[in-house]
Short mmCIF file of C-alpha atoms and ligand atoms in Angstrom, two decimals:
data_model
loop_
_atom_site.label_atom_id
_atom_site.label_comp_id
_atom_site.label_asym_id
_atom_site.label_seq_id
_atom_site.Cartn_x
_atom_site.Cartn_y
_atom_site.Cartn_z
CA MET A 1 -2.89 6.82 -20.21
CA TYR A 2 0.71 5.90 -19.43
CA ASN A 3 1.83 3.45 -22.11
CA ASN A 4 5.31 2.64 -20.81
CA LEU A 5 5.51 1.15 -17.35
CA SER A 6 8.15 0.14 -14.88
CA ILE A 7 6.66 -2.24 -12.29
CA LEU A 8 8.45 -2.64 -8.96
CA GLY A 9 7.43 -5.84 -7.17
CA SER A 10 5.98 -7.40 -10.33
CA THR A 11 5.86 -10.92 -8.84
CA GLY A 12 3.53 -9.97 -5.98
CA SER A 13 -0.25 -9.80 -5.67
CA ILE A 14 -0.51 -6.22 -6.99
CA GLY A 15 2.37 -6.68 -9.47
CA THR A 16 0.79 -9.67 -11.19
CA GLN A 17 -2.60 -7.94 -11.34
CA ALA A 18 -0.90 -4.85 -12.81
CA LEU A 19 0.54 -7.08 -15.51
CA ASP A 20 -2.99 -8.45 -16.19
CA VAL A 21 -4.11 -4.85 -16.72
CA ALA A 22 -1.06 -4.10 -18.90
CA ARG A 23 -1.72 -7.20 -21.01
CA LEU A 24 -5.35 -6.19 -21.64
CA LEU A 25 -4.52 -2.55 -22.38
CA GLY A 26 -1.55 -3.52 -24.58
CA LEU A 27 0.95 -1.46 -22.53
CA ASN A 28 4.74 -1.68 -22.89
CA ILE A 29 6.60 -3.03 -19.88
CA LYS A 30 10.03 -1.40 -19.69
CA ALA A 31 11.32 -2.67 -16.34
CA LEU A 32 10.36 -5.33 -13.77
CA THR A 33 11.64 -6.13 -10.28
CA ALA A 34 11.31 -8.81 -7.60
CA ASN A 35 13.03 -9.80 -4.40
CA SER A 36 13.80 -13.45 -5.20
CA ASN A 37 10.96 -15.15 -7.11
CA VAL A 38 12.96 -15.87 -10.26
CA GLY A 39 10.54 -18.49 -11.56
CA ARG A 40 7.69 -16.02 -11.92
CA LEU A 41 10.03 -13.25 -13.06
CA GLU A 42 11.39 -15.46 -15.84
CA GLU A 43 7.83 -16.09 -17.10
CA GLN A 44 7.13 -12.36 -17.01
CA MET A 45 10.37 -11.56 -18.86
CA ARG A 46 9.55 -14.07 -21.61
CA GLU A 47 6.05 -12.64 -22.04
CA PHE A 48 6.63 -8.88 -21.67
CA LYS A 49 10.25 -8.52 -22.88
CA PRO A 50 11.26 -5.63 -20.58
CA GLU A 51 14.51 -3.74 -21.23
CA PHE A 52 15.69 -4.08 -17.64
CA VAL A 53 15.09 -6.33 -14.63
CA ALA A 54 16.23 -5.95 -11.02
CA VAL A 55 16.32 -8.74 -8.43
CA THR A 56 17.19 -7.62 -4.92
CA ASP A 57 18.62 -10.94 -3.76
CA GLU A 58 22.09 -11.43 -5.30
CA ASN A 59 22.00 -15.21 -5.59
CA ALA A 60 18.56 -15.08 -7.17
CA ALA A 61 19.89 -12.52 -9.67
CA LYS A 62 22.73 -14.88 -10.63
CA ASP A 63 20.24 -17.72 -11.10
CA LEU A 64 17.96 -15.51 -13.23
CA LYS A 65 20.87 -14.47 -15.46
CA VAL A 66 21.57 -18.12 -16.27
CA ARG A 67 17.89 -18.95 -16.85
CA THR A 68 17.27 -16.01 -19.17
CA ALA A 69 20.66 -15.69 -20.93
CA ASP A 70 18.93 -16.25 -24.31
CA LEU A 71 16.80 -13.09 -23.84
CA GLY A 72 19.70 -10.62 -23.61
CA ILE A 73 17.84 -8.52 -20.99
CA GLU A 74 20.01 -6.54 -18.56
CA ILE A 75 19.69 -7.75 -14.96
CA ASP A 76 20.94 -5.82 -11.94
CA THR A 77 20.67 -6.46 -8.21
CA GLY A 78 20.36 -4.81 -4.79
CA MET A 79 18.89 -1.40 -3.99
CA ASP A 80 20.84 0.11 -6.89
CA GLY A 81 19.03 -2.19 -9.31
CA LEU A 82 15.65 -1.36 -7.75
CA CYS A 83 16.35 2.39 -8.06
CA ARG A 84 17.51 2.00 -11.66
CA ALA A 85 14.24 0.22 -12.49
CA ALA A 86 12.28 2.94 -10.67
CA ALA A 87 13.93 5.65 -12.78
CA TRP A 88 14.14 3.66 -16.03
CA ASP A 89 14.52 6.12 -18.88
CA SER A 90 11.96 4.80 -21.37
CA ALA A 91 9.21 4.33 -18.75
CA ASP A 92 6.77 7.20 -18.20
CA MET A 93 5.11 5.74 -15.10
CA THR A 94 6.54 3.70 -12.23
CA LEU A 95 4.10 1.46 -10.41
CA ASN A 96 5.50 0.77 -6.97
CA SER A 97 4.07 -2.49 -5.62
CA VAL A 98 6.92 -3.73 -3.47
CA VAL A 99 5.92 -4.46 0.10
CA GLY A 100 7.36 -2.44 2.97
CA MET A 101 9.69 0.44 3.69
CA VAL A 102 12.16 -0.91 1.16
CA GLY A 103 9.96 0.94 -1.36
CA LEU A 104 10.84 4.41 -0.06
CA THR A 105 14.23 4.97 -1.72
CA PRO A 106 13.04 3.73 -5.15
CA THR A 107 9.92 5.92 -4.91
CA LEU A 108 12.20 8.93 -4.42
CA ALA A 109 14.43 7.77 -7.30
CA ALA A 110 11.40 7.58 -9.61
CA ILE A 111 10.20 11.02 -8.54
CA GLU A 112 13.66 12.55 -9.09
CA ALA A 113 13.61 11.05 -12.59
CA LYS A 114 10.19 12.74 -13.10
CA LYS A 115 8.24 9.52 -13.55
CA GLU A 116 4.54 9.60 -12.72
CA ILE A 117 3.94 7.33 -9.72
CA ALA A 118 1.20 4.72 -9.32
CA LEU A 119 1.51 3.95 -5.64
CA ALA A 120 0.46 0.69 -4.00
CA ASN A 121 3.41 0.67 -1.59
CA LYS A 122 1.66 2.56 1.24
CA GLU A 123 4.59 2.18 3.67
CA THR A 124 6.41 4.73 1.47
CA LEU A 125 3.95 7.49 2.33
CA VAL A 126 3.46 6.43 5.91
CA ALA A 127 7.14 6.64 6.80
CA GLY A 128 8.30 9.28 4.33
CA GLY A 129 5.15 11.30 3.56
CA SER A 130 6.77 14.70 4.06
CA ILE A 131 9.80 14.07 1.84
CA VAL A 132 7.89 12.10 -0.82
CA THR A 133 5.16 14.73 -1.25
CA ALA A 134 7.75 17.55 -1.23
CA ALA A 135 9.84 15.78 -3.89
CA ALA A 136 6.73 15.12 -6.02
CA LYS A 137 5.75 18.78 -5.82
CA LYS A 138 9.27 19.96 -6.67
CA ASN A 139 9.50 17.63 -9.69
CA GLY A 140 5.92 18.20 -10.89
CA VAL A 141 5.11 14.51 -10.49
CA ASN A 142 1.64 13.12 -9.70
CA ILE A 143 1.21 10.33 -7.16
CA LEU A 144 -1.78 8.28 -8.29
CA PRO A 145 -3.23 6.01 -5.62
CA VAL A 146 -3.57 2.27 -6.22
CA ASP A 147 -4.80 1.36 -2.73
CA SER A 148 -8.53 0.72 -3.25
CA GLU A 149 -9.75 3.15 -0.57
CA HIS A 150 -7.53 5.96 -1.81
CA SER A 151 -8.44 5.27 -5.41
CA ALA A 152 -12.10 5.47 -4.35
CA ILE A 153 -11.52 8.83 -2.68
CA PHE A 154 -9.51 10.05 -5.67
CA GLN A 155 -12.34 9.01 -8.00
CA CYS A 156 -14.93 10.80 -5.82
CA LEU A 157 -12.72 13.90 -5.67
CA GLN A 158 -13.04 14.28 -9.44
CA ALA A 159 -16.50 15.74 -8.63
CA MET A 160 -15.09 18.38 -6.27
CA HIS A 161 -14.74 21.97 -7.48
CA ASP A 162 -13.31 23.66 -4.40
CA LYS A 163 -11.17 21.95 -1.73
CA LYS A 164 -12.71 24.27 0.88
CA THR A 165 -16.02 22.42 0.44
CA LEU A 166 -14.50 19.04 1.40
CA LYS A 167 -15.32 18.20 5.03
CA ARG A 168 -14.31 14.60 5.65
CA LEU A 169 -12.83 11.47 4.12
CA ILE A 170 -14.43 8.18 5.18
CA LEU A 171 -12.27 5.09 4.66
CA THR A 172 -14.09 1.78 4.62
CA ALA A 173 -12.53 -1.27 6.27
CA SER A 174 -13.69 -4.86 5.90
CA GLY A 175 -12.83 -5.47 9.56
CA GLY A 176 -10.76 -8.51 8.58
CA PRO A 177 -11.20 -12.06 9.87
CA PHE A 178 -11.52 -11.01 13.52
CA PHE A 179 -14.31 -8.46 13.29
CA GLY A 180 -16.38 -8.38 16.49
CA LYS A 181 -13.78 -10.23 18.56
CA LYS A 182 -12.38 -8.85 21.82
CA ILE A 183 -8.75 -8.91 22.92
CA ASP A 184 -9.06 -12.12 25.01
CA GLN A 185 -10.40 -13.99 21.98
CA LEU A 186 -7.46 -12.84 19.88
CA ARG A 187 -4.49 -13.85 22.03
CA ASN A 188 -4.20 -17.36 20.65
CA VAL A 189 -5.28 -16.92 17.04
CA THR A 190 -3.05 -18.74 14.60
CA ARG A 191 -1.12 -17.57 11.57
CA GLU A 192 -3.59 -19.45 9.33
CA GLN A 193 -6.63 -17.80 10.94
CA ALA A 194 -5.02 -14.37 10.56
CA LEU A 195 -4.16 -15.05 6.92
CA ASN A 196 -7.78 -15.95 6.11
CA HIS A 197 -9.14 -12.61 4.86
CA PRO A 198 -12.92 -12.58 4.24
CA THR A 199 -13.07 -10.45 1.07
CA TRP A 200 -9.65 -9.66 -0.44
CA SER A 201 -6.87 -11.93 -1.72
CA MET A 202 -3.53 -10.17 -1.04
CA GLY A 203 0.12 -10.66 -0.09
CA GLY A 204 0.95 -12.04 3.38
CA LYS A 205 2.06 -8.84 5.09
CA ILE A 206 -0.98 -6.75 4.16
CA THR A 207 -3.29 -9.65 5.05
CA ILE A 208 -1.90 -9.67 8.60
CA ASP A 209 -2.13 -5.86 8.64
CA SER A 210 -5.82 -6.23 7.76
CA ALA A 211 -6.34 -8.71 10.61
CA THR A 212 -4.74 -6.34 13.17
CA MET A 213 -6.31 -3.34 11.37
CA MET A 214 -2.84 -1.77 11.20
CA ASN A 215 -3.65 -1.60 7.51
CA LYS A 216 -6.42 0.91 8.19
CA GLY A 217 -4.10 2.89 10.46
CA LEU A 218 -1.50 3.00 7.68
CA GLU A 219 -4.25 4.07 5.29
CA ILE A 220 -5.29 6.97 7.52
CA ILE A 221 -1.71 8.26 7.32
CA GLU A 222 -1.54 7.53 3.60
CA ALA A 223 -4.77 9.51 3.04
CA ALA A 224 -3.53 12.44 5.13
CA TRP A 225 -0.50 12.79 2.81
CA LEU A 226 -2.16 11.97 -0.50
CA PHE A 227 -5.09 14.33 -0.04
CA ASP A 228 -3.49 16.89 2.29
CA MET A 229 -6.10 16.31 5.01
CA LYS A 230 -5.92 16.68 8.77
CA PRO A 231 -6.04 13.30 10.55
CA GLU A 232 -9.11 14.42 12.53
CA ASP A 233 -10.98 14.84 9.22
CA ILE A 234 -10.35 11.21 8.23
CA ASP A 235 -12.77 8.64 9.63
CA VAL A 236 -13.05 4.89 9.34
CA VAL A 237 -16.23 2.84 9.01
CA ILE A 238 -16.36 -0.95 9.00
CA HIS A 239 -18.07 -2.25 5.89
CA ARG A 240 -18.04 -6.03 5.84
CA GLU A 241 -18.89 -6.60 2.18
CA SER A 242 -16.06 -4.51 0.62
CA ILE A 243 -18.39 -3.09 -2.05
CA VAL A 244 -18.21 0.59 -1.01
CA HIS A 245 -14.50 1.32 -1.30
CA SER A 246 -14.55 4.71 0.49
CA LEU A 247 -16.48 7.97 0.64
CA ILE A 248 -16.07 11.73 0.82
CA GLU A 249 -18.32 14.21 2.59
CA PHE A 250 -18.84 17.83 1.58
CA CYS A 251 -19.74 20.85 3.72
CA ASP A 252 -23.45 20.40 2.86
CA ASN A 253 -23.29 16.82 4.24
CA SER A 254 -23.69 15.34 0.79
CA VAL A 255 -21.67 12.12 0.62
CA LEU A 256 -20.15 10.51 -2.47
CA ALA A 257 -19.05 6.87 -2.54
CA GLN A 258 -17.20 4.75 -5.06
CA MET A 259 -18.44 1.17 -5.40
CA GLY A 260 -17.53 -1.98 -7.28
CA LEU A 261 -16.60 -5.61 -6.77
CA PRO A 262 -13.52 -6.09 -4.55
CA ASP A 263 -10.93 -6.50 -7.32
CA MET A 264 -7.70 -4.50 -7.34
CA ARG A 265 -7.57 -4.41 -11.11
CA ILE A 266 -10.04 -1.47 -11.12
CA PRO A 267 -7.90 0.87 -8.97
CA ILE A 268 -4.68 -0.33 -10.66
CA GLN A 269 -6.14 0.41 -14.08
CA TYR A 270 -7.53 3.80 -13.06
CA ALA A 271 -4.09 4.91 -11.80
CA ILE A 272 -2.60 3.97 -15.17
CA THR A 273 -5.34 5.35 -17.43
CA TYR A 274 -6.33 8.43 -15.37
CA PRO A 275 -8.21 10.57 -16.27
CA MET A 276 -9.58 8.20 -18.90
CA ARG A 277 -11.49 4.97 -18.31
CA TYR A 278 -11.40 1.78 -20.34
CA PRO A 279 -13.33 -1.52 -20.16
CA SER A 280 -11.90 -3.87 -17.54
CA PRO A 281 -12.08 -7.63 -16.93
CA VAL A 282 -13.68 -7.02 -13.53
CA GLY A 283 -17.31 -8.14 -13.30
CA GLN A 284 -20.26 -5.78 -13.12
CA LEU A 285 -21.67 -4.92 -9.71
CA ASP A 286 -25.15 -6.42 -9.33
CA LEU A 287 -26.61 -4.51 -6.39
CA ALA A 288 -29.66 -6.76 -6.17
CA LYS A 289 -27.30 -9.66 -5.41
CA CYS A 290 -25.52 -7.76 -2.63
CA VAL A 291 -28.33 -8.69 -0.14
CA ALA A 292 -27.10 -6.08 2.37
CA LEU A 293 -24.41 -3.47 2.77
CA SER A 294 -23.55 -3.20 6.45
CA PHE A 295 -21.64 -0.48 8.30
CA TYR A 296 -20.28 -0.42 11.87
CA THR A 297 -18.17 1.77 14.13
CA PRO A 298 -14.58 0.43 14.43
CA ASP A 299 -13.30 -0.97 17.73
CA TYR A 300 -10.23 1.20 18.33
CA GLU A 301 -9.55 -0.41 21.70
CA THR A 302 -9.26 -4.01 20.53
CA PHE A 303 -7.56 -3.09 17.26
CA LYS A 304 -5.16 -0.65 18.86
CA CYS A 305 -2.86 -0.38 15.83
CA MET A 306 -5.43 2.00 14.31
CA SER A 307 -5.30 4.29 17.35
CA VAL A 308 -1.49 4.20 17.39
CA CYS A 309 -1.38 5.28 13.73
CA LYS A 310 -3.92 8.07 14.29
CA GLU A 311 -1.82 9.35 17.17
CA ALA A 312 1.40 8.96 15.16
CA ILE A 313 0.22 11.14 12.28
CA ARG A 314 -1.22 13.68 14.72
CA LYS A 315 2.18 13.93 16.45
CA GLY A 316 3.98 13.91 13.10
CA GLY A 317 7.78 13.80 12.75
CA LEU A 318 9.21 10.30 12.95
CA PHE A 319 6.27 8.74 14.82
CA PRO A 320 4.67 7.23 11.68
CA ALA A 321 8.03 5.80 10.51
CA ALA A 322 8.54 4.22 13.94
CA ALA A 323 5.04 2.70 14.02
CA ASN A 324 5.45 1.35 10.50
CA GLY A 325 8.94 -0.08 11.08
CA ALA A 326 7.85 -1.74 14.33
CA ASN A 327 4.85 -3.25 12.57
CA GLU A 328 6.92 -4.65 9.71
CA LYS A 329 9.22 -6.40 12.18
CA ALA A 330 6.35 -7.59 14.41
CA VAL A 331 4.44 -9.04 11.43
CA GLU A 332 7.58 -10.86 10.31
CA LEU A 333 7.98 -12.34 13.82
CA PHE A 334 4.30 -13.31 13.99
CA LEU A 335 4.48 -15.06 10.61
CA ALA A 336 7.59 -16.88 11.81
CA GLY A 337 5.66 -18.11 14.87
CA LYS A 338 7.85 -16.13 17.31
CA ILE A 339 5.21 -13.83 18.82
CA GLY A 340 1.47 -13.96 19.40
CA PHE A 341 -1.13 -12.03 17.40
CA THR A 342 -1.91 -9.43 20.08
CA ASP A 343 1.82 -8.84 20.66
CA ILE A 344 1.86 -7.04 17.31
CA GLY A 345 -0.29 -4.15 18.58
CA ASP A 346 1.54 -4.00 21.92
CA LEU A 347 4.95 -3.82 20.22
CA VAL A 348 3.84 -1.22 17.67
CA GLU A 349 2.42 0.92 20.46
CA ALA A 350 5.54 0.62 22.63
CA ALA A 351 7.92 1.32 19.74
CA ALA A 352 5.96 4.40 18.65
CA ASN A 353 5.88 5.68 22.24
CA ALA A 354 9.66 5.18 22.51
CA GLN A 355 10.13 7.62 19.64
CA SER A 356 11.05 11.16 20.64
CA ARG A 357 9.55 14.18 18.98
CA THR A 358 11.51 15.64 16.05
CA GLN A 359 11.26 19.25 15.07
CA GLY A 360 11.69 20.68 11.60
CA GLU A 361 12.02 19.06 8.21
CA LEU A 362 12.87 15.37 8.05
CA THR A 363 15.61 13.82 5.95
CA LEU A 364 15.67 10.40 4.30
CA SER A 365 18.45 9.21 6.61
CA GLN A 366 16.48 10.26 9.73
CA ILE A 367 13.49 8.28 8.46
CA LEU A 368 15.60 5.21 7.66
CA ASP A 369 17.27 5.44 11.09
CA ALA A 370 13.89 5.69 12.86
CA ASP A 371 12.68 2.66 10.91
CA LYS A 372 15.78 0.68 11.90
CA ALA A 373 15.55 1.74 15.55
CA ALA A 374 11.87 0.68 15.71
CA ARG A 375 12.71 -2.75 14.29
CA GLU A 376 15.52 -3.15 16.85
CA PHE A 377 13.14 -2.03 19.60
CA VAL A 378 10.72 -4.79 18.64
CA GLU A 379 13.46 -7.43 18.55
CA THR A 380 14.67 -6.50 22.01
CA HIS A 381 11.18 -6.29 23.54
CA ILE A 382 9.79 -9.69 22.61
CA LYS A 383 8.23 -11.22 25.72
P1 NDP B 1 3.31 -9.25 -2.12
O1 NDP B 1 3.98 -9.78 -0.92
O2 NDP B 1 2.31 -10.11 -2.82
O3 NDP B 1 4.41 -8.80 -3.21
C1 NDP B 1 5.48 -8.00 -2.83
C2 NDP B 1 6.41 -7.74 -4.00
O4 NDP B 1 7.55 -7.02 -3.52
C3 NDP B 1 6.95 -9.01 -4.66
O5 NDP B 1 7.24 -8.76 -6.00
C4 NDP B 1 8.26 -9.26 -3.88
O6 NDP B 1 9.21 -10.04 -4.60
C5 NDP B 1 8.73 -7.83 -3.71
N1 NDP B 1 9.58 -7.67 -2.52
C6 NDP B 1 9.37 -8.19 -1.29
N2 NDP B 1 10.38 -7.87 -0.45
C7 NDP B 1 11.25 -7.13 -1.18
C8 NDP B 1 12.52 -6.55 -0.90
N3 NDP B 1 13.08 -6.64 0.31
N4 NDP B 1 13.15 -5.90 -1.90
C9 NDP B 1 12.59 -5.79 -3.11
N5 NDP B 1 11.42 -6.33 -3.46
C10 NDP B 1 10.73 -6.99 -2.49
O7 NDP B 1 2.63 -7.88 -1.67
P2 NDP B 1 1.29 -7.18 -2.23
O8 NDP B 1 1.30 -7.17 -3.70
O9 NDP B 1 0.13 -7.72 -1.50
O10 NDP B 1 1.48 -5.70 -1.68
C11 NDP B 1 2.40 -4.79 -2.26
C12 NDP B 1 2.13 -3.40 -1.69
O11 NDP B 1 0.84 -2.98 -2.10
C13 NDP B 1 2.14 -3.33 -0.16
O12 NDP B 1 2.66 -2.11 0.25
C14 NDP B 1 0.67 -3.42 0.20
O13 NDP B 1 0.38 -2.79 1.42
C15 NDP B 1 0.04 -2.65 -0.98
N6 NDP B 1 -1.35 -3.00 -1.27
C16 NDP B 1 -1.65 -4.29 -1.62
C17 NDP B 1 -2.97 -4.64 -1.90
C18 NDP B 1 -3.31 -6.02 -2.37
O14 NDP B 1 -4.47 -6.26 -2.74
N7 NDP B 1 -2.39 -6.97 -2.41
C19 NDP B 1 -4.06 -3.65 -1.79
C20 NDP B 1 -3.60 -2.33 -1.46
C21 NDP B 1 -2.30 -2.03 -1.20
P3 NDP B 1 9.24 -11.66 -4.42
O15 NDP B 1 7.98 -12.17 -5.08
O16 NDP B 1 10.46 -12.08 -5.13
O17 NDP B 1 9.26 -11.93 -2.96
MG1 MG B 2 -6.58 -0.64 1.06
#
């Protein structure tokens, strides 16, 4: 178990649940970060007494300094502050739960400082998988998955003795609020309809990603990097009830699944306590009350973001960074009411296709440039 944590994005959905876990396990919180939510951050500082806090937004940081002057806790701002929190000396694990590509540089900073990583921030691996996994290997750092599907696979993999016997990963997907709908029924869906997820309560960006199923596309790429698997050996199955969190298949066609109620505190806790397990506040799974567990083939045509991501990881290079960057921008525009729901998939597809193939090893600046270019592409291609 990692007793000393730095939590990036502590005010978000995953961040606050990670603090629930920390409170119950009696862990020490060494550093916390947020973008601008100083109200919640102040509460967290008063309860957990971290040594260091970073707030990306400069005005919010000034405000927080005034509000918490009595605590004497150091507060920094900007990307420098975020990276300092990621690499905070007295922390032994950094839990990255910021949303978006902004998490990439701090993930690398934490790895360079040899902190174990609990990773919720999937965009980090999607865009920068090659450099993040190489840096983790070089520094002898483990990346422990927080994403529920990847945690499920990781838990199932504990039963594997030889990687050669692993045939396939099967990611489950709830299908989101628009399961079964066709493209014509999706053109006019509203922000509120898209934010109404059937089984999980999450931050805004990932909730939209679940509605477009970009989230599952991102997770295919995330799984390819985390578990060193070929994209063609990673499948998706729709599972409406979100009880089976993912599965692995061996060469003898034996399949292992991890199950439980849909509550992120189980995967968050397992990343922190691995390889040990401790009691958790999450309820027991009562299978007799589940009525049915249903499974369906995904609709890759309607939910094209999934196909774009599969193609992006197959092509490699900067394609995943471009798809991810375009999606982040498109989701922002959709939430701001500037584009329609189905425009998201069209823009992600067009931005990924506009990317040219890159040969050889990638650098951080190439990845950041591809991300920026994809966002600009989206802005200039709004209908
Ligand atoms: P939220 O939007 O709820 O929280 C995001 C956190 O990141 C907040 O603390 C926010 O601060 C901070 N943040 C936002 N923008 C910036 C920025 N530009 N610079 C620095 N910090 C920033 O997101 P979630 O908790 O839902 O998701 C976090 C990550 O975990 C995502 O990558 C998501 O895909 C992944 N994930 C989430 C799951 C979930 O159940 N929520 C499940 C699996 C994965 P502030 O509050 O001040 O805005
Ligand atoms: Mg997930």
